[in-house]
Amino acid sequence: MIIDLNETTVSTVARKLVSVREEGGAVALGRVLTLIIKSDYRPVEEAIEAANDASREHPMRVIVLVTHPEDASRLDAQIRVGGDAGASEVVILRAHGDAGSNPESLVTGLLLPDAPVVVWWPDSPPAAPALDPLGRIAHRRITDSSTSPEAADRLQRLDETYRPGDTDLAWTRLTRWREQLASVLDQPPYEDVTAVEVRGASTSPSTALLAAWLGLALEVPVAWQYERPSTWDHGIHSVRLARPSGDILLERHSPTHATLTQPGQPDHDLLLPRRSLRECLAEELRRLDPDRLYGRVITDGWDALRAPAETHGTAAVPTIPSDHAESAE
């Protein structure tokens, strides 16, 4: 069911939510959190669909706030429940002009009582998420540097502004890569890794985060290199781990499959698909405490990766071109 409320107020929207629950028998008792999705101008249907899918694992209220600062002041709203909202309640607020000048006041009256708050910026994140008006009321703050327009310094900004509770979907997309690499190193021969090479597309912040994680976890030199677009134009391409008995190579050949090459063993074809937006969001919503590993990677690991080779033994960091369209892992 979809209910449109044009030129309305937040209190009217809140009353309508209560009315819908009473008339339709819908209840909010099973909701475990409030997810706020913040966007400027842009349609966010893809983000809403991802939230609806994730709500089947994490029942929640979804508040979508889209601001149009240059318009005349007014607030339009839409409420979605039932089949149009998955296992959630979706409230879409379109704040025009001055109506969107205080985003915190727009959402406060719609938050679930005594429930954690997560804020997600699916397109253009604020410069410092923890200092943003919405970020200040959130337990977790989710950005996605693969969509950030500040391509040249997107990860450096996350490093400089990081606060516990921040996370980034470019990091979440690495879960399968991290699991696969950890699994390989848990098998004999149990040799130390002496060097690491990570290769990927220049538009992939996940490639840089994987290199930073490996350098932090293994405490070895990491060479982080970009592929030419004609060779590989999206996401992570390969990871090479050097050991005394020979190199381990995990190389992706398509968006869904990769090959694992190890000394003395036949090559293994692996299913290594790129993760969907729904999968990444659902994973982030499973934890409402700070992701301390991500915090170490985006600060200590990223700083070590960027350090001069002669000082820290890591490869020089390539410049991320700012004129490329962003791509996910």
Tab-separated table of C-alpha atoms in Angstrom:
chain	number	residue	atom	x	y	z
A	1	MET	CA	0.000	0.000	0.000
A	2	ILE	CA	1.284	3.457	-0.950
A	3	ILE	CA	-0.068	6.655	0.587
A	4	ASP	CA	0.934	10.077	-0.792
A	5	LEU	CA	0.867	13.160	1.428
A	6	ASN	CA	1.623	16.366	-0.449
A	7	GLU	CA	2.495	19.682	1.221
A	8	THR	CA	2.383	18.073	4.632
A	9	THR	CA	4.171	18.162	7.992
A	10	VAL	CA	6.172	15.611	9.946
A	11	SER	CA	3.504	15.425	12.652
A	12	THR	CA	0.869	14.638	10.010
A	13	VAL	CA	3.077	11.876	8.621
A	14	ALA	CA	3.587	10.431	12.114
A	15	ARG	CA	-0.158	10.414	12.795
A	16	LYS	CA	-0.819	8.763	9.455
A	17	LEU	CA	1.682	6.010	10.284
A	18	VAL	CA	-0.181	5.266	13.505
A	19	SER	CA	-3.486	5.287	11.645
A	20	VAL	CA	-2.212	2.883	8.996
A	21	ARG	CA	-1.035	0.435	11.662
A	22	GLU	CA	-4.324	0.600	13.522
A	23	GLU	CA	-6.499	0.234	10.420
A	24	GLY	CA	-4.441	-2.392	8.654
A	25	GLY	CA	-3.260	-4.395	11.612
A	26	ALA	CA	0.410	-3.709	10.886
A	27	VAL	CA	2.598	-3.501	13.977
A	28	ALA	CA	6.008	-2.035	14.686
A	29	LEU	CA	6.828	-4.314	17.619
A	30	GLY	CA	9.162	-6.435	15.510
A	31	ARG	CA	11.151	-3.503	14.122
A	32	VAL	CA	14.705	-3.637	15.387
A	33	LEU	CA	16.130	-0.371	14.047
A	34	THR	CA	15.516	2.786	12.071
A	35	LEU	CA	17.414	3.179	8.800
A	36	ILE	CA	17.677	6.715	7.432
A	37	ILE	CA	18.611	6.995	3.753
A	38	LYS	CA	19.783	10.500	2.831
A	39	SER	CA	20.105	11.735	-0.742
A	40	ASP	CA	20.216	15.045	-2.593
A	41	TYR	CA	18.038	15.434	-5.675
A	42	ARG	CA	18.649	11.909	-6.908
A	43	PRO	CA	16.071	9.124	-7.052
A	44	VAL	CA	16.903	6.453	-4.486
A	45	GLU	CA	14.701	3.563	-5.610
A	46	GLU	CA	17.678	1.209	-5.838
A	47	ALA	CA	18.591	2.011	-2.236
A	48	ILE	CA	14.968	1.556	-1.109
A	49	GLU	CA	14.771	-1.815	-2.856
A	50	ALA	CA	18.014	-2.900	-1.163
A	51	ALA	CA	16.608	-1.802	2.213
A	52	ASN	CA	13.334	-3.660	1.550
A	53	ASP	CA	15.254	-6.845	0.767
A	54	ALA	CA	17.508	-6.415	3.816
A	55	SER	CA	14.430	-5.831	6.009
A	56	ARG	CA	13.511	-9.495	5.674
A	57	GLU	CA	16.567	-10.169	7.796
A	58	HIS	CA	16.391	-6.938	9.800
A	59	PRO	CA	12.789	-5.678	10.197
A	60	MET	CA	13.027	-1.909	10.387
A	61	ARG	CA	11.512	1.447	9.652
A	62	VAL	CA	13.104	3.116	6.646
A	63	ILE	CA	13.073	6.905	6.456
A	64	VAL	CA	14.185	8.270	3.101
A	65	LEU	CA	15.068	11.960	3.097
A	66	VAL	CA	15.589	13.589	-0.289
A	67	THR	CA	16.373	17.308	-0.268
A	68	HIS	CA	15.839	19.827	-3.069
A	69	PRO	CA	17.449	22.995	-1.676
A	70	GLU	CA	16.757	25.242	-4.667
A	71	ASP	CA	12.972	24.752	-4.754
A	72	ALA	CA	10.239	26.683	-2.974
A	73	SER	CA	9.716	25.500	0.590
A	74	ARG	CA	7.387	22.542	1.080
A	75	LEU	CA	7.409	18.969	2.380
A	76	ASP	CA	5.941	16.059	0.422
A	77	ALA	CA	5.772	12.555	1.852
A	78	GLN	CA	4.937	9.026	0.857
A	79	ILE	CA	4.270	6.049	3.127
A	80	ARG	CA	4.778	2.493	1.903
A	81	VAL	CA	3.684	-0.544	3.900
A	82	GLY	CA	2.880	-4.163	3.162
A	83	GLY	CA	4.085	-5.615	-0.131
A	84	ASP	CA	5.506	-2.268	-1.222
A	85	ALA	CA	7.876	-2.155	1.744
A	86	GLY	CA	9.113	-5.697	2.298
A	87	ALA	CA	9.240	-6.348	6.036
A	88	SER	CA	9.700	-2.662	6.781
A	89	GLU	CA	7.746	0.562	6.850
A	90	VAL	CA	9.064	3.087	4.343
A	91	VAL	CA	8.552	6.821	4.782
A	92	ILE	CA	9.838	8.987	1.943
A	93	LEU	CA	10.252	12.667	2.731
A	94	ARG	CA	10.931	15.094	-0.107
A	95	ALA	CA	11.993	18.350	1.507
A	96	HIS	CA	12.058	21.325	-0.829
A	97	GLY	CA	13.806	24.606	-0.106
A	98	ASP	CA	13.975	25.706	3.525
A	99	ALA	CA	11.897	22.686	4.574
A	100	GLY	CA	15.072	20.638	4.304
A	101	SER	CA	17.374	23.023	6.165
A	102	ASN	CA	17.141	21.046	9.425
A	103	PRO	CA	17.219	17.351	8.488
A	104	GLU	CA	17.467	16.184	12.100
A	105	SER	CA	14.140	17.798	12.999
A	106	LEU	CA	12.488	16.148	9.994
A	107	VAL	CA	13.342	12.621	11.070
A	108	THR	CA	13.333	12.844	14.884
A	109	GLY	CA	9.554	12.538	15.202
A	110	LEU	CA	9.557	9.439	12.988
A	111	LEU	CA	12.264	7.403	14.702
A	112	LEU	CA	11.284	4.148	16.375
A	113	PRO	CA	11.471	4.627	20.159
A	114	ASP	CA	14.413	2.991	21.953
A	115	ALA	CA	15.773	1.512	18.717
A	116	PRO	CA	19.220	2.013	17.145
A	117	VAL	CA	19.544	4.484	14.285
A	118	VAL	CA	21.604	3.826	11.160
A	119	VAL	CA	22.197	6.517	8.532
A	120	TRP	CA	23.161	5.615	4.972
A	121	TRP	CA	24.279	8.042	2.271
A	122	PRO	CA	24.029	5.957	-0.940
A	123	ASP	CA	25.396	8.642	-3.262
A	124	SER	CA	27.048	11.835	-1.963
A	125	PRO	CA	28.252	11.474	1.644
A	126	PRO	CA	29.021	14.474	3.842
A	127	ALA	CA	32.637	15.501	4.324
A	128	ALA	CA	32.571	14.225	7.919
A	129	PRO	CA	29.697	11.743	8.487
A	130	ALA	CA	29.991	11.776	12.295
A	131	LEU	CA	29.618	15.575	12.360
A	132	ASP	CA	26.656	15.677	9.997
A	133	PRO	CA	23.309	16.529	11.682
A	134	LEU	CA	21.991	13.063	10.852
A	135	GLY	CA	25.285	11.385	11.654
A	136	ARG	CA	25.237	12.801	15.184
A	137	ILE	CA	22.050	10.880	16.060
A	138	ALA	CA	23.197	7.595	14.483
A	139	HIS	CA	24.809	4.524	15.999
A	140	ARG	CA	26.208	3.524	12.593
A	141	ARG	CA	27.015	5.711	9.568
A	142	ILE	CA	27.268	4.027	6.161
A	143	THR	CA	28.873	5.660	3.140
A	144	ASP	CA	29.931	4.256	-0.235
A	145	SER	CA	33.190	5.633	-1.583
A	146	SER	CA	32.602	3.877	-4.904
A	147	THR	CA	29.969	6.535	-5.611
A	148	SER	CA	31.760	9.499	-4.065
A	149	PRO	CA	32.397	12.374	-6.486
A	150	GLU	CA	35.676	13.275	-4.711
A	151	ALA	CA	37.431	10.364	-6.407
A	152	ALA	CA	40.988	11.613	-6.045
A	153	ASP	CA	40.934	11.785	-2.250
A	154	ARG	CA	37.878	9.779	-1.205
A	155	LEU	CA	39.714	7.296	1.045
A	156	GLN	CA	41.960	9.988	2.488
A	157	ARG	CA	38.843	11.895	3.553
A	158	LEU	CA	37.461	8.789	5.263
A	159	ASP	CA	40.776	8.380	7.084
A	160	GLU	CA	40.865	11.992	8.272
A	161	THR	CA	37.240	12.094	9.431
A	162	TYR	CA	36.849	8.542	10.779
A	163	ARG	CA	34.957	8.089	14.037
A	164	PRO	CA	33.839	4.795	15.622
A	165	GLY	CA	30.553	3.837	13.999
A	166	ASP	CA	31.630	4.873	10.480
A	167	THR	CA	31.806	2.255	7.737
A	168	ASP	CA	31.926	2.132	3.968
A	169	LEU	CA	30.352	-0.306	1.512
A	170	ALA	CA	33.616	-0.437	-0.456
A	171	TRP	CA	34.953	-2.280	2.619
A	172	THR	CA	31.897	-4.532	2.915
A	173	ARG	CA	32.353	-5.699	-0.677
A	174	LEU	CA	35.674	-7.259	0.366
A	175	THR	CA	34.197	-9.932	2.643
A	176	ARG	CA	34.438	-12.802	0.141
A	177	TRP	CA	37.988	-11.834	-0.872
A	178	ARG	CA	39.081	-11.677	2.748
A	179	GLU	CA	37.443	-15.016	3.566
A	180	GLN	CA	39.066	-16.729	0.591
A	181	LEU	CA	42.549	-15.362	1.300
A	182	ALA	CA	42.321	-16.207	5.001
A	183	SER	CA	41.210	-19.739	4.114
A	184	VAL	CA	44.213	-20.225	1.836
A	185	LEU	CA	46.668	-19.093	4.488
A	186	ASP	CA	45.097	-21.448	7.038
A	187	GLN	CA	46.222	-24.425	4.949
A	188	PRO	CA	49.710	-25.999	4.816
A	189	PRO	CA	52.457	-25.159	4.201
A	190	TYR	CA	52.289	-22.651	7.037
A	191	GLU	CA	54.844	-20.190	5.669
A	192	ASP	CA	55.115	-16.483	6.251
A	193	VAL	CA	54.037	-14.209	3.434
A	194	THR	CA	56.979	-12.034	2.393
A	195	ALA	CA	55.278	-9.645	-0.044
A	196	VAL	CA	51.862	-8.847	-1.479
A	197	GLU	CA	50.710	-7.462	-4.811
A	198	VAL	CA	47.132	-6.223	-5.297
A	199	ARG	CA	45.858	-5.192	-8.725
A	200	GLY	CA	42.556	-3.660	-9.738
A	201	ALA	CA	40.710	-0.942	-11.593
A	202	SER	CA	41.563	2.678	-10.921
A	203	THR	CA	37.919	3.337	-10.069
A	204	SER	CA	37.832	0.707	-7.304
A	205	PRO	CA	38.359	1.934	-3.725
A	206	SER	CA	37.870	-1.685	-2.616
A	207	THR	CA	41.217	-2.524	-4.241
A	208	ALA	CA	42.980	0.030	-2.066
A	209	LEU	CA	41.175	-1.130	1.078
A	210	LEU	CA	42.103	-4.756	0.380
A	211	ALA	CA	45.752	-3.727	0.000
A	212	ALA	CA	45.563	-1.757	3.263
A	213	TRP	CA	43.999	-4.731	5.084
A	214	LEU	CA	46.630	-7.172	3.827
A	215	GLY	CA	49.454	-4.846	4.803
A	216	LEU	CA	47.978	-4.417	8.264
A	217	ALA	CA	47.221	-8.127	8.792
A	218	LEU	CA	50.442	-9.578	7.379
A	219	GLU	CA	52.860	-6.738	8.217
A	220	VAL	CA	54.617	-7.048	4.861
A	221	PRO	CA	55.310	-4.768	1.889
A	222	VAL	CA	52.255	-4.299	-0.309
A	223	ALA	CA	52.404	-3.235	-3.955
A	224	TRP	CA	49.105	-1.689	-5.018
A	225	GLN	CA	48.802	-1.267	-8.777
A	226	TYR	CA	46.136	-0.143	-11.210
A	227	GLU	CA	45.289	-2.046	-14.342
A	228	ARG	CA	44.842	-0.257	-17.631
A	229	PRO	CA	41.144	0.098	-18.504
A	230	SER	CA	41.733	-1.970	-21.649
A	231	THR	CA	42.952	-4.840	-19.423
A	232	TRP	CA	40.616	-4.609	-16.427
A	233	ASP	CA	38.061	-1.858	-15.983
A	234	HIS	CA	36.146	-2.716	-12.791
A	235	GLY	CA	36.862	-3.832	-9.243
A	236	ILE	CA	39.636	-6.032	-7.865
A	237	HIS	CA	41.525	-8.092	-10.418
A	238	SER	CA	44.087	-10.137	-8.504
A	239	VAL	CA	46.034	-10.709	-5.290
A	240	ARG	CA	49.472	-12.309	-5.273
A	241	LEU	CA	50.972	-13.538	-1.987
A	242	ALA	CA	54.701	-14.313	-2.111
A	243	ARG	CA	55.997	-17.178	0.093
A	244	PRO	CA	59.292	-19.116	0.110
A	245	SER	CA	57.707	-22.161	-1.587
A	246	GLY	CA	56.125	-20.065	-4.336
A	247	ASP	CA	53.436	-17.502	-5.003
A	248	ILE	CA	49.721	-17.822	-4.307
A	249	LEU	CA	47.636	-16.060	-6.955
A	250	LEU	CA	43.912	-15.357	-6.644
A	251	GLU	CA	42.824	-13.836	-9.936
A	252	ARG	CA	39.336	-12.909	-11.066
A	253	HIS	CA	38.588	-13.424	-14.757
A	254	SER	CA	34.973	-12.265	-14.806
A	255	PRO	CA	32.523	-10.546	-12.430
A	256	THR	CA	31.583	-13.979	-11.053
A	257	HIS	CA	34.566	-16.354	-11.279
A	258	ALA	CA	38.203	-16.462	-10.189
A	259	THR	CA	41.111	-18.899	-10.312
A	260	LEU	CA	43.284	-19.860	-7.345
A	261	THR	CA	46.844	-20.894	-8.247
A	262	GLN	CA	49.139	-22.459	-5.627
A	263	PRO	CA	52.540	-24.176	-5.872
A	264	GLY	CA	52.318	-27.933	-6.317
A	265	GLN	CA	48.517	-27.947	-6.679
A	266	PRO	CA	46.147	-27.890	-9.659
A	267	ASP	CA	44.411	-24.621	-10.374
A	268	HIS	CA	41.035	-24.198	-8.661
A	269	ASP	CA	38.141	-22.364	-10.309
A	270	LEU	CA	36.181	-20.476	-7.669
A	271	LEU	CA	32.833	-18.732	-7.592
A	272	LEU	CA	33.677	-15.182	-6.490
A	273	PRO	CA	30.750	-12.965	-7.542
A	274	ARG	CA	30.585	-9.273	-6.897
A	275	ARG	CA	28.316	-8.627	-3.939
A	276	SER	CA	24.938	-7.016	-4.434
A	277	LEU	CA	23.897	-3.812	-2.712
A	278	ARG	CA	21.340	-5.777	-0.686
A	279	GLU	CA	23.996	-8.214	0.563
A	280	CYS	CA	26.332	-5.425	1.617
A	281	LEU	CA	23.612	-3.464	3.399
A	282	ALA	CA	22.297	-6.561	5.198
A	283	GLU	CA	25.810	-7.381	6.418
A	284	GLU	CA	26.328	-3.877	7.787
A	285	LEU	CA	23.001	-4.002	9.625
A	286	ARG	CA	23.986	-7.214	11.422
A	287	ARG	CA	26.228	-5.236	13.724
A	288	LEU	CA	25.325	-1.987	15.436
A	289	ASP	CA	28.581	-1.642	17.344
A	290	PRO	CA	31.631	0.003	15.732
A	291	ASP	CA	33.524	-2.078	13.172
A	292	ARG	CA	36.935	-1.794	14.806
A	293	LEU	CA	38.751	-3.679	12.052
A	294	TYR	CA	37.485	-1.253	9.429
A	295	GLY	CA	38.575	1.587	11.705
A	296	ARG	CA	42.132	0.207	11.837
A	297	VAL	CA	42.232	-0.413	8.080
A	298	ILE	CA	41.010	3.057	7.070
A	299	THR	CA	43.410	4.752	9.497
A	300	ASP	CA	46.535	2.704	10.291
A	301	GLY	CA	46.384	0.443	7.228
A	302	TRP	CA	45.656	3.276	4.802
A	303	ASP	CA	48.379	5.483	6.292
A	304	ALA	CA	50.946	2.674	5.974
A	305	LEU	CA	49.894	2.004	2.375
A	306	ARG	CA	50.370	5.657	1.467
A	307	ALA	CA	53.711	6.034	3.259
A	308	PRO	CA	56.883	6.432	1.167
A	309	ALA	CA	58.407	3.107	0.143
A	310	GLU	CA	61.799	3.917	1.594
A	311	THR	CA	60.284	4.565	5.021
A	312	HIS	CA	57.649	1.875	5.394
A	313	GLY	CA	58.514	-0.641	2.709
A	314	THR	CA	55.202	-0.300	0.902
A	315	ALA	CA	54.669	0.596	-2.704
A	316	ALA	CA	53.923	4.135	-3.703
A	317	VAL	CA	50.200	4.764	-4.012
A	318	PRO	CA	48.865	5.537	-7.495
A	319	THR	CA	46.731	8.610	-7.973
A	320	ILE	CA	43.021	7.910	-8.329
A	321	PRO	CA	41.763	9.759	-11.405
A	322	SER	CA	38.869	12.061	-10.609
A	323	ASP	CA	37.294	11.995	-14.072
A	324	HIS	CA	36.340	8.317	-14.079
A	325	ALA	CA	32.883	7.018	-13.260
A	326	GLU	CA	32.963	5.068	-10.035
A	327	SER	CA	32.644	1.292	-9.949
A	328	ALA	CA	32.081	-1.136	-7.126
A	329	GLU	CA	34.437	-3.893	-6.051
